[in-house]
XYZ file of C-alpha atoms in Angstrom:
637
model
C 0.000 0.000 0.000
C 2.860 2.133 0.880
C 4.874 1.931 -2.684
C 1.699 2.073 -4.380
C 1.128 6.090 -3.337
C 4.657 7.621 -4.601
C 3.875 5.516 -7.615
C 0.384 7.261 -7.972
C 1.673 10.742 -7.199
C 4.070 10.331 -10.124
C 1.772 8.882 -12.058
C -0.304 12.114 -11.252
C 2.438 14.532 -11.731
C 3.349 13.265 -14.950
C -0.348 14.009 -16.331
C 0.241 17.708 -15.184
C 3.460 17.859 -17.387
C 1.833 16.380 -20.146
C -1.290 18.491 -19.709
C 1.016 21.607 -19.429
C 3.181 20.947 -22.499
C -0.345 20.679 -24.280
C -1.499 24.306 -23.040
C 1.470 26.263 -21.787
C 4.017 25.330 -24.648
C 2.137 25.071 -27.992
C 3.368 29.037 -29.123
C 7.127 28.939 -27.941
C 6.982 25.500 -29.326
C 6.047 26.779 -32.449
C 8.423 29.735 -32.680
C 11.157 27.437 -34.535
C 8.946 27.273 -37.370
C 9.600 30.816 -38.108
C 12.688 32.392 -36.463
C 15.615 31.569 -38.475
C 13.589 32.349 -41.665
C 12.487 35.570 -40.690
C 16.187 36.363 -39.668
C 17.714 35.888 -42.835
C 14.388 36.955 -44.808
C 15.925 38.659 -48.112
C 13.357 40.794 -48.364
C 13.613 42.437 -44.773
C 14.012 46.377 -44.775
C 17.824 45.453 -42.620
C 18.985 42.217 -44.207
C 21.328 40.244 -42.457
C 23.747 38.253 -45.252
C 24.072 35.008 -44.848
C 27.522 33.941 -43.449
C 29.060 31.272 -41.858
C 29.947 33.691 -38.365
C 26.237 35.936 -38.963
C 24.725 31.766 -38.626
C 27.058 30.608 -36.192
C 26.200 34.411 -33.997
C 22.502 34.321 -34.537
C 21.693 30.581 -33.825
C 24.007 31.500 -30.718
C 22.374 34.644 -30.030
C 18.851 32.665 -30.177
C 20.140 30.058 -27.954
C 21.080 32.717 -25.397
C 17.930 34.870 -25.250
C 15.916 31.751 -24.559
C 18.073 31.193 -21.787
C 18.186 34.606 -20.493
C 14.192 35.498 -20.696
C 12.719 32.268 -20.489
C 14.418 30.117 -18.077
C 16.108 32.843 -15.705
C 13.278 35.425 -16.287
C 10.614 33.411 -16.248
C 11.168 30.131 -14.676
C 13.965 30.714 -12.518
C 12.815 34.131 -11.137
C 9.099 35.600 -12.218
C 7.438 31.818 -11.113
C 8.801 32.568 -7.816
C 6.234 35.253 -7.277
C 2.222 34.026 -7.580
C -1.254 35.566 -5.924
C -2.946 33.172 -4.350
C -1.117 30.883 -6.585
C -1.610 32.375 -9.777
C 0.711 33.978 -12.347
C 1.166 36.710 -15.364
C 0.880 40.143 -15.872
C -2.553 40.664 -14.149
C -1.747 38.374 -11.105
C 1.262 40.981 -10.624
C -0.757 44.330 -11.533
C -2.856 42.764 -8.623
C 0.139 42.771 -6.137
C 0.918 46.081 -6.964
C -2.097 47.185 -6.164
C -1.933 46.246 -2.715
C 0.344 49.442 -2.353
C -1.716 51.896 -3.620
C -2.558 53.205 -0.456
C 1.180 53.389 1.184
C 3.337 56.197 0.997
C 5.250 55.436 -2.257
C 1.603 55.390 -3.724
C 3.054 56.651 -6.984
C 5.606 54.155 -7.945
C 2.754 51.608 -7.510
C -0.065 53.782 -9.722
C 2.597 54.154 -12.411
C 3.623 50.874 -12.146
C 0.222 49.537 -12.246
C -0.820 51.587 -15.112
C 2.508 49.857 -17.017
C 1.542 46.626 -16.084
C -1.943 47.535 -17.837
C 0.044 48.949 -21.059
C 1.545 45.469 -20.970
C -1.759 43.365 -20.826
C -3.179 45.700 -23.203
C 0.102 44.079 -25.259
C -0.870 40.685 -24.945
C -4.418 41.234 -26.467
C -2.449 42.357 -29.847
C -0.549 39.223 -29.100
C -3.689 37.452 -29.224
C -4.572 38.670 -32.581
C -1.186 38.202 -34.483
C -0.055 34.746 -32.729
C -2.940 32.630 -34.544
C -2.057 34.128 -37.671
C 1.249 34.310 -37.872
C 1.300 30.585 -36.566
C -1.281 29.108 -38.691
C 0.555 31.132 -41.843
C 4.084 29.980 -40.865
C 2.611 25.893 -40.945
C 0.576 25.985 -44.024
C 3.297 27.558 -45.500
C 5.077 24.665 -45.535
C 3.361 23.151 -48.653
C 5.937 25.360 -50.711
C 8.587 23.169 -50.060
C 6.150 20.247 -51.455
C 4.868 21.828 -54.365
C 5.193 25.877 -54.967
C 2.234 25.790 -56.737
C 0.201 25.272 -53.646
C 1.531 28.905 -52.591
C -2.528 30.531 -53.918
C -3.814 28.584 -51.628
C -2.203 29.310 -48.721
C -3.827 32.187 -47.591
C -7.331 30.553 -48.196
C -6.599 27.741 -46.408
C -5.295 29.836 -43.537
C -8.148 31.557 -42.916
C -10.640 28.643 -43.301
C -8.658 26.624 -40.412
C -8.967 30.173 -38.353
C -12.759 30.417 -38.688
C -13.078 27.182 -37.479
C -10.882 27.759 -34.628
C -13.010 30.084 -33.602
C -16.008 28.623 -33.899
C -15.488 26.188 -32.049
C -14.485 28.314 -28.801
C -17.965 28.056 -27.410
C -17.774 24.595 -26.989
C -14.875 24.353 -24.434
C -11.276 22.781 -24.444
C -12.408 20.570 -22.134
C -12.313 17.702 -24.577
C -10.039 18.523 -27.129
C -7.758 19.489 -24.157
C -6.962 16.182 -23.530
C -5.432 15.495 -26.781
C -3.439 18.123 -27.048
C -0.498 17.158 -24.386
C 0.357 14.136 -26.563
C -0.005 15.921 -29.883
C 2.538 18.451 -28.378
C 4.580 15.428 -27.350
C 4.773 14.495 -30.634
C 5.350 17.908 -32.067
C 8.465 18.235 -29.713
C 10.168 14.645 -30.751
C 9.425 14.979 -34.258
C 11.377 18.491 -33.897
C 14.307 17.373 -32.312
C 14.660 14.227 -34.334
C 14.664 16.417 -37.503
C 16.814 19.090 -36.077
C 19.376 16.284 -34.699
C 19.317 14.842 -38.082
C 19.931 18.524 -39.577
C 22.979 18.917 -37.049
C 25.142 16.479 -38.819
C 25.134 18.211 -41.912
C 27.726 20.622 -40.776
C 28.633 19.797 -37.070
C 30.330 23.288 -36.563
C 26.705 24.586 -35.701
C 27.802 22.835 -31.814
C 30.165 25.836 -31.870
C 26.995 27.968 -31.199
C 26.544 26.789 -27.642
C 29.253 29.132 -26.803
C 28.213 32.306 -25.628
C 31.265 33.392 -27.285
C 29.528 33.417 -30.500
C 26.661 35.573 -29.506
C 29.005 38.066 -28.163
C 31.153 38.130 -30.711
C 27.957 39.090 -33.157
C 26.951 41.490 -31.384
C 30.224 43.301 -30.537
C 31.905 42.523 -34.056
C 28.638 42.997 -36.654
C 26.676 45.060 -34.342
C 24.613 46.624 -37.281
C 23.611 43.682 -38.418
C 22.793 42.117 -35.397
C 21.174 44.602 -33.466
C 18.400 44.352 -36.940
C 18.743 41.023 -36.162
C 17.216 41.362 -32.562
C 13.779 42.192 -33.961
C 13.531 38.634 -35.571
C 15.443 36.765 -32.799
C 12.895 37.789 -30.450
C 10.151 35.583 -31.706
C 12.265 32.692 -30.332
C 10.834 33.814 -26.618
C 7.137 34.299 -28.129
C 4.691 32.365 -25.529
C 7.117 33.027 -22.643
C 4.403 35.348 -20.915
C 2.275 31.780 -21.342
C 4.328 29.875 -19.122
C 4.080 32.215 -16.159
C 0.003 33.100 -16.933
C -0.853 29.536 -16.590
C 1.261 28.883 -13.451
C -2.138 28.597 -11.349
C -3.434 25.939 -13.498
C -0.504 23.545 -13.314
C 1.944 25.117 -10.960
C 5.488 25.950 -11.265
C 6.991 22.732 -11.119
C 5.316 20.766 -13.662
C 6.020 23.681 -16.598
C 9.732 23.892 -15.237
C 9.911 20.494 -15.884
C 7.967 20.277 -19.138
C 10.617 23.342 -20.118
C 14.215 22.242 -18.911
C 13.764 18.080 -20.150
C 11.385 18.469 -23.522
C 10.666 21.884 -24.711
C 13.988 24.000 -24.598
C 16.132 20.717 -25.794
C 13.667 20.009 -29.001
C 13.613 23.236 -29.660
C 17.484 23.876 -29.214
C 18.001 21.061 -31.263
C 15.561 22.652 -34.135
C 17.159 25.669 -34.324
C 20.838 24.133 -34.320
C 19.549 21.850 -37.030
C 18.551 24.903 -39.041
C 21.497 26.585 -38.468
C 23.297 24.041 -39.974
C 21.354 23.361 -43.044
C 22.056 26.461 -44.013
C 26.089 26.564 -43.206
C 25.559 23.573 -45.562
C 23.627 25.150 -48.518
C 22.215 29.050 -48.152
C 19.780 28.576 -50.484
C 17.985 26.477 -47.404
C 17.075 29.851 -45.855
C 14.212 29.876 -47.703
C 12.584 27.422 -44.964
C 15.158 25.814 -43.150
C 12.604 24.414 -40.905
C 10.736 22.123 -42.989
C 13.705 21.104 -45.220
C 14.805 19.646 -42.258
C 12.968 16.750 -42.527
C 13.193 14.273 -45.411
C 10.590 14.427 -48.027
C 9.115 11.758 -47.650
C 8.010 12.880 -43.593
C 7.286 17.218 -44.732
C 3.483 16.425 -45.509
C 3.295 14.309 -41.951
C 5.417 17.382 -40.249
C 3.169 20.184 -42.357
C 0.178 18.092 -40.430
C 1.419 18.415 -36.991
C 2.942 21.564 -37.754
C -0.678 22.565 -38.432
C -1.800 20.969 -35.376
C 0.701 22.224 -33.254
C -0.018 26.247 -34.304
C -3.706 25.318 -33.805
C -2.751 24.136 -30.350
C -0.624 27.280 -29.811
C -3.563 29.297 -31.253
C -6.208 27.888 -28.855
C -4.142 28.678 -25.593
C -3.194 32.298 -26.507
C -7.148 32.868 -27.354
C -8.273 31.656 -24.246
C -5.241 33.739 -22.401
C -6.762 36.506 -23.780
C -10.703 35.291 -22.393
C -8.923 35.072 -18.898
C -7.041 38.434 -19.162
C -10.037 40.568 -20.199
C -12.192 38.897 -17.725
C -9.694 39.835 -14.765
C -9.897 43.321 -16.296
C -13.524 43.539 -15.884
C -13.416 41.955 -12.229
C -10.330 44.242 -11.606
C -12.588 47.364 -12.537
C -10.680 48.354 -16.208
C -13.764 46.826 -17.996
C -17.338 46.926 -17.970
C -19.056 43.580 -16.986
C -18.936 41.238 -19.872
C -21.027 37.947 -21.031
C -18.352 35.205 -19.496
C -19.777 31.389 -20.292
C -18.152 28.816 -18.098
C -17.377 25.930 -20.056
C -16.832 23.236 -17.825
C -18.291 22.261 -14.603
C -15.102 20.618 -12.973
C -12.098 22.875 -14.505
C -11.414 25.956 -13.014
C -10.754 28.939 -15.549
C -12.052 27.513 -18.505
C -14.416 30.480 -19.784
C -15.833 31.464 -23.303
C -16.276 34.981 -24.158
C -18.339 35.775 -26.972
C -17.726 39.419 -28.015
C -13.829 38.844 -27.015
C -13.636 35.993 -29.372
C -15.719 37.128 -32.363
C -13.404 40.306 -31.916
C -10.443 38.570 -32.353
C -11.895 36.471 -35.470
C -12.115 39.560 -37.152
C -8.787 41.218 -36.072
C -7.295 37.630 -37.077
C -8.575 37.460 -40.139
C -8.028 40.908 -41.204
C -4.159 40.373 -40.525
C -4.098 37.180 -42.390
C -4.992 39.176 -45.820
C -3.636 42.486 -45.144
C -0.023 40.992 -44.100
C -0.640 37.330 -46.111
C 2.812 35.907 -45.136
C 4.502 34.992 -41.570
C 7.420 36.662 -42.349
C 5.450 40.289 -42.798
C 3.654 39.916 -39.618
C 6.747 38.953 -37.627
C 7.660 42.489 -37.412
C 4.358 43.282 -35.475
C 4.783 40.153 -33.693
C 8.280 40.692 -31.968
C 7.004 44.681 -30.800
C 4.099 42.882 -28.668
C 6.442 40.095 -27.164
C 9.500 42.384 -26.380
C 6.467 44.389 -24.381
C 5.006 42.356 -22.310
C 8.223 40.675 -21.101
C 9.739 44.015 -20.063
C 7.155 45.323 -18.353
C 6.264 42.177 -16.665
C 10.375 41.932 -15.935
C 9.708 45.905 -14.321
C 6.873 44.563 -12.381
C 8.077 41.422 -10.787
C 11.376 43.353 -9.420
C 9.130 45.996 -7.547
C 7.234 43.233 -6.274
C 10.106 41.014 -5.312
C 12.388 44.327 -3.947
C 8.402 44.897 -1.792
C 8.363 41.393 -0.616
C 11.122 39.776 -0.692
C 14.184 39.981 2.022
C 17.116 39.512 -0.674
C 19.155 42.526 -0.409
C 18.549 45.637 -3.212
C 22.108 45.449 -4.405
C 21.422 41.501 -5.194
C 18.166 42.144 -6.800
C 20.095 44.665 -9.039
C 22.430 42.519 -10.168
C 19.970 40.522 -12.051
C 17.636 43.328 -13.046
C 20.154 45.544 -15.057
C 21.450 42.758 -16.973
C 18.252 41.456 -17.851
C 16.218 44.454 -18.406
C 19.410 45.932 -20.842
C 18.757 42.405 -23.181
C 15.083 43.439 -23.175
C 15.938 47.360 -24.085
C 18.316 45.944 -26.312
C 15.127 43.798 -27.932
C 12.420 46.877 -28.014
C 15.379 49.086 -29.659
C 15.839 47.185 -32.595
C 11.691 46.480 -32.363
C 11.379 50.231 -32.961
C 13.571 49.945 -35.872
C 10.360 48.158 -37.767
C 7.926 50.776 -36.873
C 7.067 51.634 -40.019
C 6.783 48.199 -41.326
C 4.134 46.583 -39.059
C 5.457 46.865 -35.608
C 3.054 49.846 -35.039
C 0.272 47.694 -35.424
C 0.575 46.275 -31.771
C 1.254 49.672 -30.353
C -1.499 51.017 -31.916
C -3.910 47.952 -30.791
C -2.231 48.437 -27.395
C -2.871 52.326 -27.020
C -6.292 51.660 -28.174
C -6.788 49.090 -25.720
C -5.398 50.605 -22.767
C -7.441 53.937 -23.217
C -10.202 52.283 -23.475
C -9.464 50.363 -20.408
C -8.271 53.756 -18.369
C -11.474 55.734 -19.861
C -13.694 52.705 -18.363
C -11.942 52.783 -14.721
C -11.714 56.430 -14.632
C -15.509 57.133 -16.201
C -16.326 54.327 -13.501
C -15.134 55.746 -10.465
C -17.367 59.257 -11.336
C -20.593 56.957 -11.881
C -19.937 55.509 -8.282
C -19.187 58.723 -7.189
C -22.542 60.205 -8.377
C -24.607 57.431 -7.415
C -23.355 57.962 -3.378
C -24.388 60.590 -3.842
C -28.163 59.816 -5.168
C -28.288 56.580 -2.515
C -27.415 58.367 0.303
C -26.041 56.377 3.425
C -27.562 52.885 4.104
C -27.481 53.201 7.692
C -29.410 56.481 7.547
C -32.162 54.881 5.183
C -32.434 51.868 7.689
C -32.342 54.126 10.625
C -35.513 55.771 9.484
C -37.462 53.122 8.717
C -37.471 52.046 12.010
C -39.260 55.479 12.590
C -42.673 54.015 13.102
C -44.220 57.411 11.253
C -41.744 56.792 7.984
C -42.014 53.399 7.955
C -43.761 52.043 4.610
C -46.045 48.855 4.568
C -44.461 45.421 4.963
C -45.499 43.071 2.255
C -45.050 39.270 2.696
C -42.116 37.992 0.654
C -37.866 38.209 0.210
C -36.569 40.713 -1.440
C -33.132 40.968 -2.603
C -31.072 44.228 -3.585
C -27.800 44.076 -5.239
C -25.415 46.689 -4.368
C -21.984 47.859 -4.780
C -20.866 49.934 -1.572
C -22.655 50.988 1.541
C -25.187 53.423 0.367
C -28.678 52.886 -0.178
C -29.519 50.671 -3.537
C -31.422 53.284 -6.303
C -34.246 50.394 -6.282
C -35.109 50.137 -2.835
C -35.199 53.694 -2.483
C -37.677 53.847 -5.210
C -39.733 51.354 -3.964
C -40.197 52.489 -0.455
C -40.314 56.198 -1.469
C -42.584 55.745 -4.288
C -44.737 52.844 -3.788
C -44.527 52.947 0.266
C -44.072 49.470 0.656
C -41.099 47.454 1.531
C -40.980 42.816 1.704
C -41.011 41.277 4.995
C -37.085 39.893 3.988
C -34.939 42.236 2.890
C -31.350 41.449 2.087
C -29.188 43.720 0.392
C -26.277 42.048 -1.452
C -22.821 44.007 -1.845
C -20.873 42.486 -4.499
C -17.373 42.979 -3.838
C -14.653 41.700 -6.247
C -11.512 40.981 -4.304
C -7.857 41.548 -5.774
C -7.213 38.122 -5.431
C -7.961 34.938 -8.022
C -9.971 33.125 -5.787
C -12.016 33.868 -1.904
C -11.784 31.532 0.276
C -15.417 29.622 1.116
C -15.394 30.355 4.491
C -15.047 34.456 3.584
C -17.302 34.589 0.727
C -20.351 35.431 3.226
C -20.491 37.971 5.956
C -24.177 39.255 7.809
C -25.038 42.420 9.139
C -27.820 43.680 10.920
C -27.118 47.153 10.676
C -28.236 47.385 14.394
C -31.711 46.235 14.063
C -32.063 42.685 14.285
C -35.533 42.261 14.601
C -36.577 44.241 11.300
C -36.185 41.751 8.380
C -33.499 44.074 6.775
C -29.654 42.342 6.686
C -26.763 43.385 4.308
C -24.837 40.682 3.240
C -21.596 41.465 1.244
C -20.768 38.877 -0.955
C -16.829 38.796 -1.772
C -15.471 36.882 -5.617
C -12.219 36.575 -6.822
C -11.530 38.047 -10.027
C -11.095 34.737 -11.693
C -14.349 33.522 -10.216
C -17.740 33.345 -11.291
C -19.899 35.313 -9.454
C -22.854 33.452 -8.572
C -24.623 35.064 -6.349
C -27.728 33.192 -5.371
C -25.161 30.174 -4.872
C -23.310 32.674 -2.636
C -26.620 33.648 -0.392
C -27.511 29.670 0.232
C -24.618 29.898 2.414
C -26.349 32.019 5.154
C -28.155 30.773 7.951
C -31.852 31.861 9.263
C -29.348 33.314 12.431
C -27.546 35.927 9.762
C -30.669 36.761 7.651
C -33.083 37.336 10.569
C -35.476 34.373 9.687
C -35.311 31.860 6.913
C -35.064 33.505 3.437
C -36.864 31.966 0.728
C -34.105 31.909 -2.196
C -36.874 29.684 -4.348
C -39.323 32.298 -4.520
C -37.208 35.918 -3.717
C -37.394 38.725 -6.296
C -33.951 40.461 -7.083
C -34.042 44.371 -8.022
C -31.347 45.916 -9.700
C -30.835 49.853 -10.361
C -30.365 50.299 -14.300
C -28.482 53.614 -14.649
C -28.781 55.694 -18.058
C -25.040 57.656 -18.640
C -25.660 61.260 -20.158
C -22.859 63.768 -21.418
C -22.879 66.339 -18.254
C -20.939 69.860 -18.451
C -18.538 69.258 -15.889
C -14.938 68.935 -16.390
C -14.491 65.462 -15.691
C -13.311 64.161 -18.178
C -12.459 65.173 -21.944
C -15.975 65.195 -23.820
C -14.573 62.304 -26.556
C -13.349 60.332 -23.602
C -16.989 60.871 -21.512
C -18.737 59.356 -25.596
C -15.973 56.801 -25.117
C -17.074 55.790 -21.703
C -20.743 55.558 -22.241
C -20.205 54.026 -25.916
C -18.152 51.224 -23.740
C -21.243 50.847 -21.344
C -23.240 49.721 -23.633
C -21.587 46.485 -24.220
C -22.059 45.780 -20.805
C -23.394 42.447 -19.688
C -26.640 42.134 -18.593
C -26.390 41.706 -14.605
C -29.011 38.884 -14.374
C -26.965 36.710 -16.547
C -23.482 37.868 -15.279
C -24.842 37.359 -11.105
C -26.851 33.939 -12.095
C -29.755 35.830 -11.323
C -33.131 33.754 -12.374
C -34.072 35.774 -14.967
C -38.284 35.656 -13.794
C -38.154 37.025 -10.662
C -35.769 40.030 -12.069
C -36.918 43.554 -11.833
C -35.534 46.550 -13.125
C -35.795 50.443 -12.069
C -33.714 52.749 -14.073
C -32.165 56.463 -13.496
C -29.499 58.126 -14.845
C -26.224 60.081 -13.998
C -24.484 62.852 -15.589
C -20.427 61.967 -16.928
């Protein structure tokens, strides 16, 4: 019985490596697919000639950079700091949050508001990484027959529509087969790129830092150009720290350091010497890597594997914009859950017929990998420096490792990622604006939202009035309206009065016999804790039917709130509360243009254009839609 359990728990904890090297892995395991070519790309506005010491510096250079972002930034160092277990960008814009209120309360806005900048990043990463992907794989049939090269496009964009169609349904089950797909993927890469090694065994000489150096210090304007295309060798590295709180740190360190960085080492050694061997081969070193006889089997799994890469940065980008909403930086949006046993598996329909379009509008307008991988390596080199700012602030906060040690990784690293967005900017004009631009757009929109926000809470304090005050009174035998028989529920966001029971008691004189009035409050954390997610107050009358109950989510949690009121007692609610046959009331507010100086008049029309894609609260809260009633009012922006 006793050897039986270690043999279970590995048994166990080799599913969560295969399960992560099916979601974490599937775009940094793609990148090889691409890299090399784009370096060397003839028709690039800063060519790099092809020579033995520019192949020998850049497949060095490549080797390096993985090393330096992805396993020391990222697994070595960024894993090492979670929320409540969970990683990325928003898991550390959360932690900086938690100083907004000290006295260096600036550092941690601005930083904050970077971190934001760099998850309004990752959404253009969303939108280029299935096309770009998907284009780089089907690409492949060129080597088979060049005629095939029409078709491409077409084909690209019929595999992307069905990607996306199929969101609504879950990765619950198709989830399961991609781990050994990616499996696959990663041996099939090595093999070929092990095979492509002993075509010119001098590519070993590339291990050497010394070759990297050497690059950059001897051809320095070449390979600072170079940078821009290197960079999409670390594409997906954001993934492996954003999905930490699905499979943990360990089992994606392990998936990384024994399967992912060797096959794809081995790939892009392979590569390198194909083309020491022939340079003609730079036209796509990666599939004339294999034999001819296995390119239409590797174009398959090629296609597979982008999919696969494809489907996990699409739903990063469901979990990021529903942590904005929670977080306050969007308005409420339609969030399906797709499965009843996995945690953070969500479908968001206006996120993900947005990013159709935006997909598919880059897949004709660029119509090759190698034009979109100038867009592609300004959104990468982004998000990892500003998510490399963030997690030193957060480590120099809480960690008790001495500044002077902390800075002796920071500088080094964050000069290879200024190094990165320099020669980045260098493709401004030819497509790496596009993520900037999607970026900017994104993060005003996101700012606009939280700021327009805050005045609408503001104003409606101020229309509520105090809670206490509004119970206080109708204790006041003279003020106090008829009592109806019946539960009544209010949801609320603070400690004023809700517009709707106002109304009803003001208007129609009556109030039910139960009243409960439910603050929603969205913690800064993924997930609340059972025991917290329910605490009763009488407000100092405990005989009068009225309780307020605030109800506390995390922002990667569903908010359910009738699920969340079954957990009180008769004790808290003052009498048994009929949940089966209560009526919830919600207060619809109508946003107007107002004259004050607020905000700038385009950004008050941006605000109240971005309200109106607002979820409807019934279906967001779980709300039974029948015994839902709505009283409106408005407020002035």
């Amino acid at each position: 019985m006793t050897s039986s359990r270690p043999a279970s728990r590995d048994v166990l904890r080799l599913a969560v490596v295969v399960g992560a090297l099916g979601v974490v892995f599937g775009d940094i395991g793609t990148s090889p697919i691409y890299t090399i070519q784009t370096v060397f790309n003839p028709d690039d506005p800063h060519p790099v000639p092809v020579t033995d010491a520019h192949v020998l510096g850049v497949v060095s250079l490549i080797l390096w950079s993985i090393t330096l972002i992805v396993t020391i930034t990222y697994v070595m160092l960024a894993m090492r700091v979670d929320h409540d277990g969970e990683g990325g960008i928003m898991a550390l814009i959360s932690l900086v949050r938690r100083w907004l209120g000290d006295g260096r309360r600036g550092a941690a806005v601005v930083l904050a508001g970077l971190g934001l900048f760099g998850a309004s990043l990752f959404l253009g990463d969303s939108m280029i990484t299935p096309a770009i992907s998907v284009l780089s794989a089907v690409e492949g049939v060129k080597t088979i027959e060049p005629g095939f090269e029409p078709w491409i496009v077409p084909v690209t964009a019929a595999i992307i529509v069905l990607l996306f169609s199929v969101q609504r349904h879950g990765t619950a089950v198709v989830g399961r087969f991609f781990g050994p797909v990616m499996i696959a993927w990663f041996a099939a890469i090595g093999a070929c790129g092990a095979w492509g090694i002993t075509k010119d065994v001098d590519i070993l000489k590339a291990v050497s830092p010394v070759y990297a150096i050497d690059f950059l210090a001897g051809s320095f304007h070449y390979a600072f150009f170079a940078l821009a295309a290197i960079v999409l060798a670390v594409t997906g590295a954001e993934a492996l720290y954003a999905d930490m709180g699905h499979f943990g740190r360990r089992p994606i360190a392990t998936g990384w350091l024994f399967l992912v960085f060797p096959a794809c080492a081995l790939s892009y050694l392979g590569q390198g010497a194909l083309i020491l061997e022939d340079p003609d081969n730079i036209s796509a070193p990666f599939f004339l890597l294999a034999p001819e006889w296995a390119r239409i089997p590797l174009i398959v799994l090629a296609t597979a594997a982008t999919v696969i890469a494809s489907q996990a940065v699409i739903t990063g980008a469901f979990s990021v914009t529903s942590q904005a909403a929670q977080l306050g930086y969007l308005p409420r949006l339609r969030i399906l859950h797709t499965s009843s046993s996995a945690r953070g598996q969500i479908y968001v329909p206006g996120i993900n017929w947005l990013l159709l379009i935006s997909v598919l509008t880059l897949v004709f307008a660029f119509r090759t990998s190698a034009a979109l991988a100038y867009a592609f390596g300004m959104a990468v080199t982004g998000t990892i420096t500003i998510t490399t700012i963030l997690f030193f602030y957060v480590a120099h906060r809480t960690w008790s490792t001495p500044t002077w040690v902390l800075a002796l990784a920071a500088v080094p690293l964050l000069a290879v990622d200024a190094l990165f967005i320099g020669a980045n900017l260098t493709k401004l004009v030819h497509g790496a604006w596009l993520p900037l631009a999607i970026a900017v757009t994104a993060f005003t929109v996101m700012t606009t939202w939280q700021r327009g926000r805050s005045l609408v809470t503001s104003r409606r304090e101020q229309m509520e009035g105090p809670l206490q005050d509004f119970v206080d009174d109708l204790d006041d035998e003279a003020k106090a309206p008829a009592v109806v028989p019946g539960t009544a529920i209010f949801l609320n966001r603070g400690t004023t009065t809700p517009l709707a029971l106002r109304a009803n008691v003001e208007r129609n004189h009556v109030r039910h016999e139960h009243v409960v009035i439910a603050t929603i409050e969205i913690e800064p954390v993924p997930r609340v804790d059972p025991a917290d997610r329910v605490q009763a107050d009488s407000l100092g009358h405990e005989q009068d039917g009225i309780t307020r109950v605030i109800v506390r989510f995390g922002y990667a949690e569903h908010a359910d709130v009738p699920a969340a009121l079954a957990l009180l007692s008769p004790e808290q609610t003052e009498g048994p509360v009929d949940l089966e046959d209560a009526t919830y009331f919600l207060s619809r507010i109508e946003l107007r243009v107002g004259s004050d100086e607020t905000m700038a008049t385009w950004r008050k029309r941006l605000f109240i254009a971005t309200s109106h894609v607002t979820a409807d609260a019934a279906d967001h809260f779980s709300l039974p839609r029948d015994r839902v009633v709505v009283l409106g009012s408005h407020v002035d922006v």
